[in-house]
Tab-separated table of C-alpha atoms in Angstrom:
chain	number	residue	atom	x	y	z
A	1	ASP	CA	-6.979	182.967	152.986
A	2	ALA	CA	-5.605	185.466	155.538
A	3	GLY	CA	-2.825	183.863	157.956
A	4	VAL	CA	-2.273	185.113	161.373
A	5	THR	CA	-2.811	188.763	161.873
A	6	GLN	CA	-1.629	190.660	164.973
A	7	SER	CA	-2.221	194.265	166.218
A	8	PRO	CA	-0.604	196.508	166.600
A	9	THR	CA	2.789	195.988	164.604
A	10	HIS	CA	4.752	198.375	167.179
A	11	LEU	CA	3.909	199.747	170.616
A	12	ILE	CA	5.873	202.246	173.213
A	13	LYS	CA	4.881	202.010	176.631
A	14	THR	CA	6.197	203.550	179.796
A	15	ARG	CA	7.069	201.394	182.663
A	16	GLY	CA	4.218	200.482	184.879
A	17	GLN	CA	1.852	200.702	182.369
A	18	GLN	CA	-0.568	198.022	180.986
A	19	VAL	CA	-0.844	196.605	177.344
A	20	THR	CA	-3.109	194.858	175.537
A	21	LEU	CA	-2.023	192.727	172.280
A	22	ARG	CA	-4.473	191.262	169.700
A	23	CYS	CA	-4.220	188.006	167.377
A	24	SER	CA	-6.831	186.901	164.554
A	25	PRO	CA	-5.730	183.038	164.306
A	26	LYS	CA	-5.553	181.594	160.581
A	27	SER	CA	-8.787	180.550	159.054
A	28	GLY	CA	-9.793	177.113	160.268
A	29	HIS	CA	-7.617	177.088	163.494
A	30	ASP	CA	-9.078	177.058	167.092
A	31	THR	CA	-5.994	177.304	169.088
A	32	VAL	CA	-4.023	180.396	169.705
A	33	SER	CA	-0.285	180.333	171.539
A	34	TRP	CA	1.435	183.368	172.619
A	35	TYR	CA	5.665	183.661	172.555
A	36	GLN	CA	7.932	186.144	173.950
A	37	GLN	CA	11.043	186.488	171.708
A	38	ALA	CA	13.668	188.808	173.576
A	39	LEU	CA	16.511	190.482	170.941
A	40	GLY	CA	18.738	187.706	169.992
A	41	GLN	CA	16.916	184.812	171.462
A	42	GLY	CA	14.351	181.937	170.176
A	43	PRO	CA	10.568	182.549	171.180
A	44	GLN	CA	9.595	181.506	174.857
A	45	PHE	CA	5.960	180.207	175.612
A	46	ILE	CA	3.966	182.327	177.100
A	47	PHE	CA	0.529	180.325	177.214
A	48	GLN	CA	-2.029	178.732	174.717
A	49	TYR	CA	-5.776	179.158	174.628
A	50	TYR	CA	-8.353	176.596	173.514
A	51	GLU	CA	-11.965	176.709	173.310
A	52	GLU	CA	-11.683	180.162	175.387
A	53	GLU	CA	-9.728	178.580	178.210
A	54	GLU	CA	-5.943	178.584	179.090
A	55	ARG	CA	-4.967	175.157	178.438
A	56	GLN	CA	-1.176	175.873	179.032
A	57	ARG	CA	0.877	178.067	180.539
A	58	GLY	CA	4.738	178.602	180.313
A	59	ASN	CA	6.988	180.042	182.941
A	60	PHE	CA	5.611	183.638	183.115
A	61	PRO	CA	4.444	185.692	185.887
A	62	ASP	CA	0.672	186.331	186.655
A	63	ARG	CA	1.296	189.842	185.061
A	64	PHE	CA	0.728	188.034	182.091
A	65	SER	CA	-2.769	187.182	180.933
A	66	GLY	CA	-4.830	186.361	178.070
A	67	HIS	CA	-8.135	185.794	176.673
A	68	GLN	CA	-9.832	183.840	173.478
A	69	PHE	CA	-12.994	184.925	172.284
A	70	PRO	CA	-15.966	182.632	170.604
A	71	ASN	CA	-14.598	183.807	167.175
A	72	TYR	CA	-10.947	182.215	168.501
A	73	SER	CA	-9.536	185.368	168.424
A	74	SER	CA	-7.548	186.179	171.324
A	75	GLU	CA	-5.659	188.841	173.503
A	76	LEU	CA	-2.667	189.103	175.425
A	77	ASN	CA	-2.419	191.639	178.459
A	78	VAL	CA	0.480	192.543	180.479
A	79	ASN	CA	0.122	194.469	183.596
A	80	ALA	CA	2.492	196.785	185.275
A	81	LEU	CA	5.262	196.687	182.525
A	82	LEU	CA	8.829	196.133	183.135
A	83	LEU	CA	11.854	197.135	181.100
A	84	GLY	CA	12.404	193.826	180.691
A	85	ASP	CA	8.847	193.239	179.051
A	86	SER	CA	10.663	194.902	175.848
A	87	ALA	CA	10.323	192.131	173.277
A	88	LEU	CA	8.587	190.835	169.917
A	89	TYR	CA	5.331	189.001	170.905
A	90	LEU	CA	4.255	186.287	168.799
A	91	CYS	CA	0.775	184.945	168.177
A	92	ALA	CA	0.805	181.512	166.557
A	93	SER	CA	-2.632	179.524	165.886
A	94	SER	CA	-3.040	175.949	164.886
A	95	HIS	CA	-5.491	173.073	164.520
A	96	SER	CA	-3.609	169.397	165.124
A	97	SER	CA	-1.046	170.959	162.983
A	98	PRO	CA	2.384	172.967	163.262
A	99	LEU	CA	2.230	176.477	164.761
A	100	HIS	CA	1.606	179.191	162.108
A	101	PHE	CA	3.033	182.319	163.196
A	102	GLY	CA	1.878	186.214	162.816
A	103	ASN	CA	4.381	188.668	162.323
A	104	GLY	CA	4.522	189.730	165.900
A	105	THR	CA	4.194	193.132	167.904
A	106	ARG	CA	7.067	194.628	168.960
A	107	LEU	CA	6.810	196.156	172.357
A	108	THR	CA	9.279	198.731	173.683
A	109	VAL	CA	9.198	199.618	177.369
A	110	THR	CA	10.726	202.798	178.342
B	1	ALA	CA	14.113	169.188	181.180
B	2	GLN	CA	13.297	169.839	177.473
B	3	SER	CA	15.904	172.049	175.698
B	4	VAL	CA	17.208	172.826	172.278
B	5	THR	CA	20.555	173.584	171.445
B	6	GLN	CA	21.921	175.307	168.160
B	7	PRO	CA	25.483	175.338	168.591
B	8	ASP	CA	26.037	177.828	165.914
B	9	ILE	CA	25.235	181.347	166.680
B	10	HIS	CA	26.196	182.452	163.472
B	11	ILE	CA	27.335	181.152	159.762
B	12	THR	CA	28.347	182.676	156.889
B	13	VAL	CA	28.328	180.844	153.461
B	14	SER	CA	29.009	181.655	149.820
B	15	GLU	CA	25.954	181.608	147.415
B	16	GLY	CA	25.613	178.106	145.964
B	17	ALA	CA	27.582	176.555	148.830
B	18	SER	CA	26.138	173.943	150.835
B	19	LEU	CA	24.783	174.405	154.227
B	20	GLU	CA	24.092	172.368	157.584
B	21	LEU	CA	22.722	174.004	160.651
B	22	ARG	CA	23.059	171.917	163.786
B	23	CYS	CA	20.530	171.229	166.370
B	24	ASN	CA	20.407	169.002	169.193
B	25	TYR	CA	17.528	168.594	171.893
B	26	SER	CA	16.788	167.085	175.165
B	27	TYR	CA	13.534	165.422	175.746
B	28	GLY	CA	11.807	162.984	177.525
B	29	ALA	CA	10.680	160.967	174.673
B	30	THR	CA	11.053	161.466	170.960
B	31	PRO	CA	9.557	164.553	170.270
B	32	TYR	CA	8.098	166.312	167.137
B	33	LEU	CA	10.826	168.034	165.458
B	34	PHE	CA	10.733	171.472	163.734
B	35	TRP	CA	12.604	173.586	161.788
B	36	TYR	CA	11.519	177.409	161.317
B	37	VAL	CA	13.017	180.413	159.454
B	38	GLN	CA	12.436	184.114	160.527
B	39	SER	CA	13.040	187.226	158.174
B	40	PRO	CA	13.799	190.519	159.427
B	41	GLY	CA	10.855	191.878	161.054
B	42	GLN	CA	8.744	188.960	160.155
B	43	GLY	CA	7.108	186.198	161.901
B	44	LEU	CA	8.374	182.560	161.807
B	45	GLN	CA	7.740	180.506	158.801
B	46	LEU	CA	7.844	176.500	158.870
B	47	LEU	CA	10.296	174.803	156.908
B	48	LEU	CA	9.842	171.407	157.479
B	49	LYS	CA	8.610	169.084	160.307
B	50	TYR	CA	9.282	165.508	161.470
B	51	PHE	CA	6.736	163.455	163.501
B	52	SER	CA	7.796	159.594	162.535
B	53	GLY	CA	8.714	157.474	160.073
B	54	ASP	CA	11.504	158.321	157.081
B	55	THR	CA	14.257	159.993	159.284
B	56	LEU	CA	15.106	162.277	156.274
B	57	VAL	CA	12.460	164.810	155.581
B	58	GLN	CA	11.785	167.303	152.752
B	59	GLY	CA	10.699	170.735	153.064
B	60	ILE	CA	9.928	174.050	151.317
B	61	LYS	CA	12.629	176.288	149.480
B	62	GLY	CA	14.893	173.161	148.913
B	63	PHE	CA	15.773	172.471	152.716
B	64	GLU	CA	15.842	168.866	154.048
B	65	ALA	CA	16.623	167.907	157.302
B	66	GLU	CA	17.882	164.213	159.099
B	67	PHE	CA	16.521	163.100	162.475
B	68	LYS	CA	19.063	160.921	164.089
B	69	ARG	CA	17.952	159.284	167.234
B	70	SER	CA	20.877	158.250	168.668
B	71	GLN	CA	22.568	161.697	168.564
B	72	SER	CA	19.146	163.602	169.507
B	73	SER	CA	20.142	165.476	166.554
B	74	PHE	CA	17.896	166.985	163.827
B	75	ASN	CA	20.131	169.020	161.419
B	76	LEU	CA	18.867	171.038	158.565
B	77	ARG	CA	20.739	171.036	155.057
B	78	LYS	CA	20.244	172.669	151.847
B	79	PRO	CA	22.574	171.530	148.909
B	80	SER	CA	23.049	175.099	147.429
B	81	VAL	CA	22.297	178.044	149.336
B	82	HIS	CA	20.540	181.399	147.519
B	83	TRP	CA	20.942	184.852	148.680
B	84	SER	CA	17.309	184.934	149.854
B	85	ASP	CA	17.997	182.307	152.090
B	86	ALA	CA	19.910	185.014	154.585
B	87	ALA	CA	17.713	184.597	157.572
B	88	GLU	CA	17.400	183.291	161.199
B	89	TYR	CA	16.559	179.900	161.564
B	90	PHE	CA	15.129	178.295	164.380
B	91	CYS	CA	15.071	174.667	165.710
B	92	ALA	CA	12.141	173.501	167.987
B	93	VAL	CA	10.580	170.385	169.746
B	94	ALA	CA	7.362	169.513	171.006
B	95	LEU	CA	5.623	166.608	172.743
B	96	ASN	CA	3.024	166.922	169.926
B	97	THR	CA	1.466	169.659	167.999
B	98	GLY	CA	-1.135	170.640	170.797
B	99	ASN	CA	1.601	171.337	173.220
B	100	GLN	CA	4.056	173.961	173.824
B	101	PHE	CA	7.285	174.170	171.307
B	102	TYR	CA	10.618	174.948	172.887
B	103	PHE	CA	13.121	176.864	170.452
B	104	GLY	CA	16.439	177.001	170.379
B	105	THR	CA	18.268	180.214	170.039
B	106	GLY	CA	18.658	180.171	166.601
B	107	THR	CA	21.329	180.597	163.923
B	108	SER	CA	21.717	183.558	161.829
B	109	LEU	CA	22.686	183.074	158.137
B	110	THR	CA	24.405	185.270	156.076
B	111	VAL	CA	25.162	184.456	152.493
B	112	ILE	CA	28.050	186.246	150.632
B	113	PRO	CA	27.804	186.615	146.551
Protein backbone atom coordinates (compact mmCIF):
# COMPACT_ATOMS: atom_id res chain seq x y z
CA ASP A 1 0.00 0.00 0.00
CA ALA A 2 1.75 3.15 -1.21
CA GLY A 3 1.79 6.06 1.14
CA VAL A 4 1.75 9.69 0.12
CA THR A 5 4.03 10.30 -2.85
CA GLN A 6 5.35 13.67 -3.94
CA SER A 7 7.24 14.80 -7.02
CA PRO A 8 9.74 16.06 -7.69
CA THR A 9 11.91 15.49 -4.64
CA HIS A 10 14.11 18.50 -5.31
CA LEU A 11 13.67 21.58 -7.45
CA ILE A 12 15.72 24.69 -8.14
CA LYS A 13 14.00 27.74 -9.58
CA THR A 14 14.88 31.33 -10.24
CA ARG A 15 13.15 34.26 -8.57
CA GLY A 16 10.05 35.28 -10.54
CA GLN A 17 9.48 31.87 -12.06
CA GLN A 18 6.50 29.60 -11.47
CA VAL A 19 6.55 26.08 -10.03
CA THR A 20 4.14 23.13 -9.82
CA LEU A 21 4.47 20.43 -7.19
CA ARG A 22 2.53 17.19 -7.29
CA CYS A 23 1.08 14.85 -4.71
CA SER A 24 -0.65 11.47 -4.78
CA PRO A 25 -2.50 10.69 -1.55
CA LYS A 26 -2.41 7.47 0.39
CA SER A 27 -4.86 4.89 -0.91
CA GLY A 28 -8.32 5.47 0.57
CA HIS A 29 -7.65 9.10 1.45
CA ASP A 30 -9.77 11.83 -0.12
CA THR A 31 -8.42 14.97 1.54
CA VAL A 32 -5.12 16.58 0.65
CA SER A 33 -3.39 19.33 2.62
CA TRP A 34 -0.25 21.26 1.76
CA TYR A 35 2.24 22.60 4.26
CA GLN A 36 5.35 24.73 3.93
CA GLN A 37 8.26 23.96 6.23
CA ALA A 38 11.00 26.57 6.28
CA LEU A 39 14.40 25.57 7.59
CA GLY A 40 14.34 25.11 11.36
CA GLN A 41 10.59 25.66 11.59
CA GLY A 42 7.49 23.57 11.96
CA PRO A 43 5.16 23.03 9.02
CA GLN A 44 2.80 25.90 8.20
CA PHE A 45 -0.62 25.19 6.69
CA ILE A 46 -1.11 26.45 3.14
CA PHE A 47 -4.49 24.98 2.15
CA GLN A 48 -6.62 21.86 2.07
CA TYR A 49 -8.54 20.27 -0.77
CA TYR A 50 -11.57 18.02 -0.55
CA GLU A 51 -13.89 16.97 -3.37
CA GLU A 52 -11.82 19.08 -5.77
CA GLU A 53 -12.54 22.27 -3.81
CA GLU A 54 -10.30 24.35 -1.59
CA ARG A 55 -11.90 23.83 1.82
CA GLN A 56 -9.54 25.74 4.08
CA ARG A 57 -6.70 28.17 3.52
CA GLY A 58 -3.90 29.38 5.73
CA ASN A 59 -2.22 32.76 5.75
CA PHE A 60 -0.52 32.51 2.36
CA PRO A 61 -0.80 34.97 -0.54
CA ASP A 62 -2.74 34.31 -3.73
CA ARG A 63 0.54 33.41 -5.45
CA PHE A 64 -0.05 30.01 -3.86
CA SER A 65 -2.80 28.09 -5.59
CA GLY A 66 -3.78 24.49 -5.92
CA HIS A 67 -5.93 21.93 -7.53
CA GLN A 68 -7.35 18.53 -6.74
CA PHE A 69 -8.19 16.02 -9.42
CA PRO A 70 -11.01 13.43 -9.49
CA ASN A 71 -8.52 10.72 -8.44
CA TYR A 72 -7.76 12.83 -5.31
CA SER A 73 -4.23 13.72 -6.43
CA SER A 74 -3.27 17.34 -6.04
CA GLU A 75 -1.00 20.07 -7.32
CA LEU A 76 0.47 23.09 -5.59
CA ASN A 77 1.34 26.03 -7.82
CA VAL A 78 3.44 28.98 -6.77
CA ASN A 79 3.73 32.02 -9.06
CA ALA A 80 6.27 34.85 -9.05
CA LEU A 81 8.66 32.95 -6.79
CA LEU A 82 10.47 34.85 -4.07
CA LEU A 83 13.67 33.86 -2.29
CA GLY A 84 11.57 33.40 0.84
CA ASP A 85 9.58 30.64 -0.86
CA SER A 86 12.58 28.33 -0.46
CA ALA A 87 11.37 25.55 1.81
CA LEU A 88 10.31 21.94 2.09
CA TYR A 89 6.76 21.57 0.78
CA LEU A 90 4.87 18.75 2.41
CA CYS A 91 1.74 17.11 1.16
CA ALA A 92 -0.45 15.28 3.65
CA SER A 93 -3.52 13.17 3.03
CA SER A 94 -6.28 12.02 5.33
CA HIS A 95 -9.75 10.53 5.54
CA SER A 96 -11.25 11.31 8.94
CA SER A 97 -7.81 10.48 10.33
CA PRO A 98 -4.58 12.13 11.35
CA LEU A 99 -2.43 13.49 8.56
CA HIS A 100 -0.18 11.12 6.64
CA PHE A 101 2.75 13.00 5.17
CA GLY A 102 4.84 12.50 2.07
CA ASN A 103 8.59 13.05 2.10
CA GLY A 104 8.21 16.50 0.63
CA THR A 105 9.61 18.53 -2.23
CA ARG A 106 12.66 20.65 -1.44
CA LEU A 107 12.28 23.92 -3.37
CA THR A 108 15.25 26.24 -3.67
CA VAL A 109 14.73 29.69 -5.18
CA THR A 110 17.87 31.47 -6.36
CA ALA B 1 -5.17 32.48 18.43
CA GLN B 2 -4.05 28.91 18.27
CA SER B 3 -0.41 28.21 19.03
CA VAL B 4 1.91 25.42 20.03
CA THR B 5 5.05 25.96 22.06
CA GLN B 6 7.92 23.53 22.28
CA PRO B 7 10.27 25.22 24.74
CA ASP B 8 13.28 23.01 24.06
CA ILE B 9 14.90 23.68 20.71
CA HIS B 10 17.51 20.97 21.17
CA ILE B 11 17.94 18.11 23.65
CA THR B 12 20.84 15.71 24.05
CA VAL B 13 20.42 12.44 25.94
CA SER B 14 22.54 9.35 26.40
CA GLU B 15 21.39 6.10 24.87
CA GLY B 16 19.33 4.20 27.41
CA ALA B 17 18.36 7.31 29.34
CA SER B 18 14.79 8.49 29.70
CA LEU B 19 13.37 11.29 27.60
CA GLU B 20 10.69 13.93 28.02
CA LEU B 21 9.85 16.49 25.34
CA ARG B 22 7.61 19.35 26.34
CA CYS B 23 4.64 20.74 24.48
CA ASN B 24 2.24 23.47 25.54
CA TYR B 25 -0.68 24.74 23.48
CA SER B 26 -3.08 27.60 23.35
CA TYR B 27 -6.46 26.82 21.83
CA GLY B 28 -10.08 27.94 22.16
CA ALA B 29 -11.24 24.46 23.09
CA THR B 30 -9.64 21.15 23.97
CA PRO B 31 -8.03 20.22 20.70
CA TYR B 32 -6.92 17.00 19.19
CA LEU B 33 -3.23 16.54 20.02
CA PHE B 34 -0.48 14.84 18.08
CA TRP B 35 3.22 14.09 18.12
CA TYR B 36 5.09 13.59 14.87
CA VAL B 37 8.73 12.63 14.23
CA GLN B 38 10.81 13.75 11.26
CA SER B 39 14.11 12.16 10.25
CA PRO B 40 16.49 14.15 8.03
CA GLY B 41 15.20 14.49 4.50
CA GLN B 42 11.96 12.74 5.36
CA GLY B 43 8.36 13.65 5.90
CA LEU B 44 6.59 13.51 9.25
CA GLN B 45 5.55 10.22 10.84
CA LEU B 46 2.75 10.07 13.40
CA LEU B 47 3.94 8.80 16.79
CA LEU B 48 0.69 9.10 18.72
CA LYS B 49 -2.52 11.05 19.08
CA TYR B 50 -4.99 12.11 21.76
CA PHE B 51 -8.63 12.72 21.00
CA SER B 52 -10.40 12.02 24.30
CA GLY B 53 -10.56 9.54 27.15
CA ASP B 54 -7.49 8.20 28.95
CA THR B 55 -5.04 11.05 29.25
CA LEU B 56 -2.02 8.76 28.91
CA VAL B 57 -1.68 7.54 25.35
CA GLN B 58 0.67 4.98 23.92
CA GLY B 59 2.27 5.30 20.53
CA ILE B 60 4.69 3.59 18.24
CA LYS B 61 8.37 2.97 18.95
CA GLY B 62 7.78 2.85 22.71
CA PHE B 63 6.67 6.48 23.04
CA GLU B 64 3.88 7.70 25.27
CA ALA B 65 2.37 11.11 26.00
CA GLU B 66 0.26 12.54 28.77
CA PHE B 67 -2.43 15.18 28.30
CA LYS B 68 -2.80 17.59 31.20
CA ARG B 69 -5.76 19.89 30.64
CA SER B 70 -4.95 22.14 33.62
CA GLN B 71 -1.49 22.83 32.22
CA SER B 72 -2.46 22.83 28.52
CA SER B 73 0.37 20.39 28.01
CA PHE B 74 0.97 17.22 26.05
CA ASN B 75 4.47 16.02 26.89
CA LEU B 76 6.11 13.14 25.07
CA ARG B 77 8.08 10.52 27.00
CA LYS B 78 10.16 7.44 26.42
CA PRO B 79 11.69 5.34 29.22
CA SER B 80 14.84 4.31 27.36
CA VAL B 81 16.10 6.13 24.28
CA HIS B 82 17.72 4.31 21.37
CA TRP B 83 20.25 5.83 18.96
CA SER B 84 17.68 5.50 16.18
CA ASP B 85 15.39 7.96 18.03
CA ALA B 86 17.62 10.86 17.01
CA ALA B 87 15.35 13.08 14.92
CA GLU B 88 13.18 16.21 15.01
CA TYR B 89 9.98 15.96 17.04
CA PHE B 90 6.90 18.09 16.42
CA CYS B 91 3.85 18.60 18.57
CA ALA B 92 0.65 19.56 16.75
CA VAL B 93 -2.94 20.50 17.59
CA ALA B 94 -6.12 20.62 15.55
CA LEU B 95 -9.80 21.23 16.17
CA ASN B 96 -10.41 17.83 14.61
CA THR B 97 -8.71 15.65 12.02
CA GLY B 98 -10.44 17.52 9.19
CA ASN B 99 -9.08 20.90 10.18
CA GLN B 100 -5.68 22.48 9.73
CA PHE B 101 -2.96 21.32 12.05
CA TYR B 102 -0.90 23.84 14.01
CA PHE B 103 2.66 22.72 14.62
CA GLY B 104 5.28 23.75 17.11
CA THR B 105 8.75 24.72 15.99
CA GLY B 106 10.11 21.30 16.89
CA THR B 107 12.66 19.80 19.26
CA SER B 108 15.82 18.31 17.83
CA LEU B 109 16.94 15.19 19.68
CA THR B 110 20.55 14.02 19.71
CA VAL B 111 21.38 10.64 21.23
CA ILE B 112 24.94 10.03 22.38
CA PRO B 113 26.36 6.54 22.92
